[in-house]
Amino acid sequence: MSLPHVTVVGAGQVGATTTHLLALQGLANVTLVDIVEGLAEGKALDLMQAAPMEGFAGWVRGSTAYASLAGSRLVIVTAGLARKPGMTREDLLAANARIVGPIAEQVAAHAPQAILLIVTNPLDLMVALALKRSGLPRTRVMGMAGVLDSARLRAFIGERLQVPSSTVQAMVLGSHGELMVPIVSSITVGGKPVTSVLSAQELEALFQRTRDGGAEIVRYLKTGSAFYAPASGVVEMAGAILRDTHATLPACAALEGEYGLRDVCLGVPVQLGAKGIERIVDMPLAPAERQALTAAAAQVREGIARLSAAVAASPTPAP
Ligand code: APR
């Protein structure tokens, strides 16, 4: 069986773990690309040597050349700086814009049919930038954050109630940061509404821990940020795309009137399949949740304006 070609740009913690999972799950042949000479090649070789033990059939190769994007069905962008303690995702804005902008252009040049999945932070802003710089349709440019934020919340609820977190369902929308919006009506534990097992106060504490979920890990790691769960989030989305499952998952998408919002990229439920975003799913929201989503959109729009200023102030170096 011939596997689809996926390129993972950035062979750091998130990129390498994503590649490992894609290979283990038999989802793709993977090209890993990094700007650092030898890094992607070395990790690809290491992963290839895991194949006889793990029994995966796909190949993994490493490269420093963007030309190797050619023929990719899906390009996953994890290139960029990761957060250090005390840094917000926004602190990464200008530095990562100078990395993600040119990569999006390279995707358009070498793999114009590809679906572009952004992981680099600040996520919502990097998706807006990639959409603009790649010129790809909004159905094929998206970001991974909602599945991760939802998984963090599911894990915290599972831990709090001492139940397997896989029995907890939850949908977290909004921006990947302080203004993430957990949708209370979407949260169930063993099929029951979470409100029947946790008080509003208890839930709010878990929501706050979810908002701080990335920072909590950065504080422990000190020299980097989370990568296991982010990689699992990417691979959940990649699986829905590559296997054309039509699954509804939260993802950062460009809005053109959905949820009453436009000119912004934000976490919303999307149906994913082989063509990318098949549709943005209209989910019933409580009035406070709708307001919170609108506030998140306003903050992302301000970020997009700052991003344009930051990129204009420091011209993008050629890749
Ligand atoms: N092209 C290719 N790779 C690049 C480029 C570029 N222009 N610029 C940087 N890189 C590579 C770095 O060399 C490094 O190997 O991106 C990789 C990033 O890896 P890490 O520093 O380990 O960061 P990681 O933890 O993987 O996070 C990457 O994902 O979750 C987000 O906030 C996180 O924005 C960060 C991104």
CSV table of C-alpha atoms and ligand atoms in Angstrom, one decimal:
chain,number,residue,atom,x,y,z
A,1,MET,CA,0.0,0.0,0.0
A,2,SER,CA,1.5,3.3,-0.9
A,3,LEU,CA,1.4,5.8,1.9
A,4,PRO,CA,0.8,9.6,1.5
A,5,HIS,CA,3.8,11.9,1.7
A,6,VAL,CA,3.8,14.2,4.6
A,7,THR,CA,6.5,16.8,5.3
A,8,VAL,CA,7.2,17.9,8.8
A,9,VAL,CA,9.1,21.2,8.9
A,10,GLY,CA,11.1,21.6,12.1
A,11,ALA,CA,12.9,18.6,13.5
A,12,GLY,CA,12.9,19.8,17.1
A,13,GLN,CA,10.9,18.3,19.9
A,14,VAL,CA,7.4,18.6,18.4
A,15,GLY,CA,8.5,17.8,14.8
A,16,ALA,CA,10.5,14.7,15.7
A,17,THR,CA,7.8,13.4,18.0
A,18,THR,CA,5.2,14.0,15.4
A,19,THR,CA,7.3,12.1,12.8
A,20,HIS,CA,7.7,9.2,15.2
A,21,LEU,CA,3.9,9.0,15.8
A,22,LEU,CA,3.1,9.3,12.1
A,23,ALA,CA,5.5,6.4,11.4
A,24,LEU,CA,4.3,4.3,14.3
A,25,GLN,CA,0.6,4.7,13.2
A,26,GLY,CA,1.5,3.8,9.6
A,27,LEU,CA,-0.1,7.1,8.4
A,28,ALA,CA,2.6,8.4,6.1
A,29,ASN,CA,6.0,8.5,4.5
A,30,VAL,CA,7.6,11.4,6.2
A,31,THR,CA,10.2,14.0,5.1
A,32,LEU,CA,11.6,15.8,8.1
A,33,VAL,CA,13.1,19.2,7.2
A,34,ASP,CA,15.2,21.5,9.4
A,35,ILE,CA,17.4,24.5,8.8
A,36,VAL,CA,20.1,23.0,11.1
A,37,GLU,CA,22.5,20.9,9.0
A,38,GLY,CA,22.3,17.2,9.9
A,39,LEU,CA,19.5,17.5,12.5
A,40,ALA,CA,16.6,16.2,10.3
A,41,GLU,CA,18.9,13.7,8.5
A,42,GLY,CA,20.2,12.2,11.8
A,43,LYS,CA,16.7,11.9,13.4
A,44,ALA,CA,15.3,10.4,10.2
A,45,LEU,CA,18.0,7.8,10.1
A,46,ASP,CA,17.4,7.0,13.8
A,47,LEU,CA,13.6,6.6,13.2
A,48,MET,CA,14.2,4.5,10.1
A,49,GLN,CA,16.2,2.1,12.3
A,50,ALA,CA,13.2,1.7,14.6
A,51,ALA,CA,11.1,0.4,11.8
A,52,PRO,CA,12.2,-3.3,12.0
A,53,MET,CA,11.3,-3.4,15.7
A,54,GLU,CA,8.1,-1.4,15.4
A,55,GLY,CA,7.0,-3.0,12.2
A,56,PHE,CA,6.1,0.2,10.3
A,57,ALA,CA,6.4,0.2,6.6
A,58,GLY,CA,6.7,3.9,5.7
A,59,TRP,CA,10.0,5.6,5.1
A,60,VAL,CA,11.4,8.6,7.0
A,61,ARG,CA,14.0,10.9,5.4
A,62,GLY,CA,15.6,14.1,6.5
A,63,SER,CA,16.5,17.2,4.5
A,64,THR,CA,17.5,20.8,4.8
A,65,ALA,CA,16.0,21.6,1.4
A,66,TYR,CA,12.5,23.0,0.9
A,67,ALA,CA,12.4,21.4,-2.5
A,68,SER,CA,11.7,18.1,-0.7
A,69,LEU,CA,8.2,19.4,0.1
A,70,ALA,CA,7.3,18.4,-3.5
A,71,GLY,CA,4.4,15.9,-3.6
A,72,SER,CA,3.4,16.4,0.0
A,73,ARG,CA,-0.3,15.8,0.8
A,74,LEU,CA,0.2,17.5,4.1
A,75,VAL,CA,2.8,19.9,5.4
A,76,ILE,CA,3.1,20.2,9.2
A,77,VAL,CA,5.0,23.3,10.4
A,78,THR,CA,6.6,23.0,13.8
A,79,ALA,CA,9.6,25.2,12.9
A,80,GLY,CA,10.3,28.1,15.2
A,81,LEU,CA,11.4,29.0,18.7
A,82,ALA,CA,9.7,27.3,21.7
A,83,ARG,CA,8.8,29.2,24.9
A,84,LYS,CA,11.2,29.6,27.7
A,85,PRO,CA,10.1,30.2,31.3
A,86,GLY,CA,8.4,33.6,31.7
A,87,MET,CA,7.8,34.0,27.9
A,88,THR,CA,4.3,34.1,26.6
A,89,ARG,CA,3.4,32.6,23.2
A,90,GLU,CA,3.2,36.3,22.0
A,91,ASP,CA,6.8,36.9,22.8
A,92,LEU,CA,7.6,34.5,20.0
A,93,LEU,CA,5.6,36.6,17.6
A,94,ALA,CA,8.2,38.4,15.5
A,95,ALA,CA,10.8,35.7,15.7
A,96,ASN,CA,8.5,33.0,14.5
A,97,ALA,CA,6.8,35.1,11.9
A,98,ARG,CA,10.1,35.5,10.2
A,99,ILE,CA,10.4,31.7,10.1
A,100,VAL,CA,6.8,30.7,9.3
A,101,GLY,CA,6.1,33.3,6.6
A,102,PRO,CA,8.9,32.1,4.2
A,103,ILE,CA,8.0,28.5,4.9
A,104,ALA,CA,4.4,29.1,3.9
A,105,GLU,CA,5.7,30.6,0.6
A,106,GLN,CA,7.9,27.6,0.1
A,107,VAL,CA,4.9,25.3,0.5
A,108,ALA,CA,3.0,27.3,-2.1
A,109,ALA,CA,5.9,27.1,-4.5
A,110,HIS,CA,6.8,23.4,-4.0
A,111,ALA,CA,3.5,21.7,-2.8
A,112,PRO,CA,0.6,24.0,-3.9
A,113,GLN,CA,-1.9,21.1,-3.5
A,114,ALA,CA,-0.9,20.4,0.1
A,115,ILE,CA,-2.8,21.0,3.2
A,116,LEU,CA,-0.9,23.2,5.6
A,117,LEU,CA,-1.1,22.4,9.3
A,118,ILE,CA,0.6,25.0,11.6
A,119,VAL,CA,1.8,24.2,15.1
A,120,THR,CA,4.3,27.0,15.7
A,121,ASN,CA,3.1,29.6,18.3
A,122,PRO,CA,1.6,32.1,18.7
A,123,LEU,CA,-0.7,29.7,16.9
A,124,ASP,CA,-3.7,31.7,15.8
A,125,LEU,CA,-1.4,34.5,14.4
A,126,MET,CA,0.9,32.0,12.7
A,127,VAL,CA,-2.1,30.5,10.9
A,128,ALA,CA,-3.3,33.9,9.7
A,129,LEU,CA,0.3,34.6,8.5
A,130,ALA,CA,0.6,31.2,6.7
A,131,LEU,CA,-2.8,31.7,5.1
A,132,LYS,CA,-1.7,35.1,3.7
A,133,ARG,CA,1.8,34.2,2.7
A,134,SER,CA,0.9,30.8,1.1
A,135,GLY,CA,-2.2,32.1,-0.8
A,136,LEU,CA,-3.7,28.7,-0.3
A,137,PRO,CA,-7.5,28.5,0.2
A,138,ARG,CA,-8.7,28.6,3.8
A,139,THR,CA,-9.9,25.0,3.5
A,140,ARG,CA,-6.3,23.9,3.3
A,141,VAL,CA,-4.7,26.1,6.0
A,142,MET,CA,-5.3,25.3,9.7
A,143,GLY,CA,-3.7,25.2,13.1
A,144,MET,CA,-3.4,22.6,15.8
A,145,ALA,CA,-4.3,23.9,19.3
A,146,GLY,CA,-7.9,23.0,20.1
A,147,VAL,CA,-7.3,19.2,20.2
A,148,LEU,CA,-4.4,19.8,22.6
A,149,ASP,CA,-6.3,22.2,24.8
A,150,SER,CA,-9.3,19.9,24.8
A,151,ALA,CA,-7.0,16.9,25.7
A,152,ARG,CA,-5.4,18.8,28.5
A,153,LEU,CA,-8.9,19.6,30.0
A,154,ARG,CA,-9.9,16.0,29.5
A,155,ALA,CA,-6.8,14.8,31.3
A,156,PHE,CA,-7.3,17.2,34.2
A,157,ILE,CA,-11.0,16.2,34.6
A,158,GLY,CA,-10.1,12.5,34.4
A,159,GLU,CA,-7.4,13.0,37.0
A,160,ARG,CA,-9.8,15.0,39.3
A,161,LEU,CA,-12.6,12.3,39.0
A,162,GLN,CA,-10.2,9.3,39.0
A,163,VAL,CA,-11.7,8.0,35.7
A,164,PRO,CA,-9.8,7.2,32.5
A,165,SER,CA,-9.4,10.5,30.6
A,166,SER,CA,-10.5,8.7,27.4
A,167,THR,CA,-14.0,8.6,28.9
A,168,VAL,CA,-14.1,12.3,29.1
A,169,GLN,CA,-15.1,14.3,26.1
A,170,ALA,CA,-14.6,18.1,25.8
A,171,MET,CA,-14.3,20.8,23.2
A,172,VAL,CA,-12.1,23.9,23.8
A,173,LEU,CA,-12.4,26.7,21.2
A,174,GLY,CA,-11.2,30.2,21.0
A,175,SER,CA,-7.5,31.3,20.9
A,176,HIS,CA,-4.6,29.2,22.0
A,177,GLY,CA,-3.8,31.2,25.0
A,178,GLU,CA,-5.5,33.1,27.9
A,179,LEU,CA,-8.7,33.4,25.8
A,180,MET,CA,-9.4,29.8,25.1
A,181,VAL,CA,-13.1,29.0,25.5
A,182,PRO,CA,-14.1,25.6,27.0
A,183,ILE,CA,-17.7,24.7,25.9
A,184,VAL,CA,-19.4,23.4,29.0
A,185,SER,CA,-22.2,21.7,27.1
A,186,SER,CA,-19.6,19.7,25.2
A,187,ILE,CA,-18.0,18.2,28.3
A,188,THR,CA,-19.2,14.7,29.3
A,189,VAL,CA,-17.8,12.1,31.6
A,190,GLY,CA,-18.8,8.6,30.7
A,191,GLY,CA,-21.5,10.1,28.6
A,192,LYS,CA,-23.0,12.2,31.4
A,193,PRO,CA,-22.9,16.0,31.5
A,194,VAL,CA,-19.9,17.2,33.5
A,195,THR,CA,-22.1,19.6,35.4
A,196,SER,CA,-23.7,16.5,37.1
A,197,VAL,CA,-20.3,15.5,38.6
A,198,LEU,CA,-18.4,18.8,39.1
A,199,SER,CA,-19.5,22.2,40.5
A,200,ALA,CA,-19.1,25.3,38.4
A,201,GLN,CA,-16.3,26.4,40.8
A,202,GLU,CA,-14.4,23.1,40.4
A,203,LEU,CA,-14.8,23.3,36.6
A,204,GLU,CA,-13.5,26.8,36.5
A,205,ALA,CA,-10.3,25.7,38.4
A,206,LEU,CA,-9.7,23.0,35.8
A,207,PHE,CA,-10.4,25.5,33.0
A,208,GLN,CA,-7.8,27.8,34.4
A,209,ARG,CA,-5.3,25.0,34.7
A,210,THR,CA,-6.0,24.2,31.1
A,211,ARG,CA,-5.3,27.8,30.1
A,212,ASP,CA,-2.0,27.6,32.0
A,213,GLY,CA,-1.4,24.0,30.7
A,214,GLY,CA,1.5,24.9,28.4
A,215,ALA,CA,3.1,27.3,30.9
A,216,GLU,CA,3.0,24.7,33.7
A,217,ILE,CA,5.1,22.4,31.5
A,218,VAL,CA,7.5,25.2,30.5
A,219,ARG,CA,8.1,26.0,34.2
A,220,TYR,CA,9.2,22.4,34.7
A,221,LEU,CA,11.2,22.0,31.6
A,222,LYS,CA,12.9,25.4,31.7
A,223,THR,CA,14.6,25.0,28.3
A,224,GLY,CA,11.6,24.2,26.1
A,225,SER,CA,7.9,23.6,25.9
A,226,ALA,CA,5.5,20.7,25.7
A,227,PHE,CA,5.9,18.2,22.9
A,228,TYR,CA,4.3,14.8,23.5
A,229,ALA,CA,0.7,16.0,23.7
A,230,PRO,CA,1.2,18.6,21.0
A,231,ALA,CA,2.5,15.9,18.7
A,232,SER,CA,-0.5,13.6,19.6
A,233,GLY,CA,-2.8,16.5,18.7
A,234,VAL,CA,-1.1,17.0,15.3
A,235,VAL,CA,-1.3,13.3,14.6
A,236,GLU,CA,-5.0,13.2,15.6
A,237,MET,CA,-5.7,15.9,13.0
A,238,ALA,CA,-3.3,14.3,10.4
A,239,GLY,CA,-5.2,11.0,10.8
A,240,ALA,CA,-8.5,12.6,10.1
A,241,ILE,CA,-7.1,14.2,7.0
A,242,LEU,CA,-5.1,11.3,5.6
A,243,ARG,CA,-7.7,8.7,6.4
A,244,ASP,CA,-10.5,11.0,5.2
A,245,THR,CA,-12.6,10.3,8.4
A,246,HIS,CA,-14.7,13.5,8.4
A,247,ALA,CA,-14.1,13.7,12.1
A,248,THR,CA,-15.2,16.9,13.9
A,249,LEU,CA,-12.3,18.3,15.8
A,250,PRO,CA,-11.5,21.8,17.2
A,251,ALA,CA,-8.9,23.5,15.0
A,252,CYS,CA,-7.7,27.0,14.2
A,253,ALA,CA,-9.4,28.1,11.0
A,254,ALA,CA,-10.0,31.3,9.1
A,255,LEU,CA,-13.6,32.5,9.7
A,256,GLU,CA,-15.7,34.3,7.0
A,257,GLY,CA,-18.9,34.9,8.9
A,258,GLU,CA,-19.1,31.7,10.9
A,259,TYR,CA,-19.9,32.3,14.6
A,260,GLY,CA,-20.6,35.9,13.5
A,261,LEU,CA,-16.8,36.5,13.0
A,262,ARG,CA,-14.7,37.3,10.0
A,263,ASP,CA,-11.1,38.4,9.1
A,264,VAL,CA,-9.7,36.3,11.9
A,265,CYS,CA,-8.2,32.8,12.5
A,266,LEU,CA,-9.6,31.1,15.6
A,267,GLY,CA,-10.3,27.7,17.2
A,268,VAL,CA,-13.7,26.4,16.1
A,269,PRO,CA,-15.0,22.9,15.5
A,270,VAL,CA,-14.2,21.8,11.9
A,271,GLN,CA,-15.0,18.7,10.0
A,272,LEU,CA,-11.7,17.3,8.6
A,273,GLY,CA,-11.1,15.0,5.6
A,274,ALA,CA,-8.9,14.5,2.6
A,275,LYS,CA,-9.7,18.0,1.2
A,276,GLY,CA,-8.8,19.7,4.5
A,277,ILE,CA,-11.5,21.6,6.3
A,278,GLU,CA,-14.8,20.3,4.8
A,279,ARG,CA,-16.9,22.6,6.9
A,280,ILE,CA,-16.9,24.7,10.0
A,281,VAL,CA,-19.3,23.1,12.3
A,282,ASP,CA,-21.9,25.4,13.9
A,283,MET,CA,-22.0,24.4,17.6
A,284,PRO,CA,-24.6,25.7,20.0
A,285,LEU,CA,-22.9,28.1,22.5
A,286,ALA,CA,-24.1,29.7,25.7
A,287,PRO,CA,-24.3,33.5,25.5
A,288,ALA,CA,-21.2,33.9,27.7
A,289,GLU,CA,-19.3,31.4,25.5
A,290,ARG,CA,-20.3,33.3,22.4
A,291,GLN,CA,-19.1,36.5,24.1
A,292,ALA,CA,-15.8,34.9,25.1
A,293,LEU,CA,-15.3,33.7,21.5
A,294,THR,CA,-15.9,37.3,20.2
A,295,ALA,CA,-13.4,38.6,22.8
A,296,ALA,CA,-10.8,36.0,21.7
A,297,ALA,CA,-11.4,37.0,18.1
A,298,ALA,CA,-10.8,40.7,19.0
A,299,GLN,CA,-7.5,39.8,20.7
A,300,VAL,CA,-6.3,37.8,17.7
A,301,ARG,CA,-7.2,40.6,15.3
A,302,GLU,CA,-5.1,43.0,17.4
A,303,GLY,CA,-2.3,40.5,17.2
A,304,ILE,CA,-2.6,40.3,13.4
A,305,ALA,CA,-2.2,44.1,13.3
A,306,ARG,CA,0.9,43.9,15.6
A,307,LEU,CA,2.2,41.0,13.4
A,308,SER,CA,2.1,43.1,10.3
A,309,ALA,CA,3.9,45.9,12.1
A,310,ALA,CA,6.6,43.5,13.5
A,311,VAL,CA,7.2,41.9,10.1
A,312,ALA,CA,7.4,45.2,8.3
A,313,ALA,CA,9.9,46.5,10.9
A,314,SER,CA,12.3,43.6,10.3
A,315,PRO,CA,12.4,42.4,6.8
A,316,THR,CA,12.2,38.7,6.3
A,317,PRO,CA,15.5,37.1,5.4
A,318,ALA,CA,15.5,34.8,2.4
A,319,PRO,CA,15.2,31.1,3.5
B,1,APR,N1,13.2,26.0,8.7
B,1,APR,C1,13.2,24.7,9.2
B,1,APR,N2,13.4,24.5,10.5
B,1,APR,C2,13.6,25.6,11.3
B,1,APR,C3,13.6,26.9,10.8
B,1,APR,C4,13.4,27.1,9.4
B,1,APR,N3,13.4,28.3,8.8
B,1,APR,N4,13.8,27.8,11.8
B,1,APR,C5,13.9,27.0,13.0
B,1,APR,N5,13.8,25.7,12.6
B,1,APR,C6,13.9,24.5,13.5
B,1,APR,C7,14.9,24.6,14.6
B,1,APR,O1,16.2,24.4,14.0
B,1,APR,C8,14.5,23.5,15.6
B,1,APR,O2,15.1,22.3,15.3
B,1,APR,O3,12.7,24.4,14.3
B,1,APR,C9,13.0,23.5,15.3
B,1,APR,C10,12.1,23.8,16.6
B,1,APR,O4,12.3,22.8,17.5
B,1,APR,P1,12.4,23.1,19.1
B,1,APR,O5,13.2,24.3,19.4
B,1,APR,O6,12.6,21.8,19.7
B,1,APR,O7,10.9,23.6,19.4
B,1,APR,P2,9.6,22.7,19.6
B,1,APR,O8,9.5,22.4,21.1
B,1,APR,O9,9.6,21.6,18.7
B,1,APR,O10,8.4,23.7,19.3
B,1,APR,C11,8.3,24.2,18.0
B,1,APR,O11,5.9,24.3,18.2
B,1,APR,O12,4.4,24.0,20.0
B,1,APR,C12,5.1,25.0,19.2
B,1,APR,O13,5.5,26.8,20.7
B,1,APR,C13,6.1,25.8,20.0
B,1,APR,O14,6.5,27.4,18.3
B,1,APR,C14,7.1,26.2,18.9
B,1,APR,C15,7.0,25.1,17.9
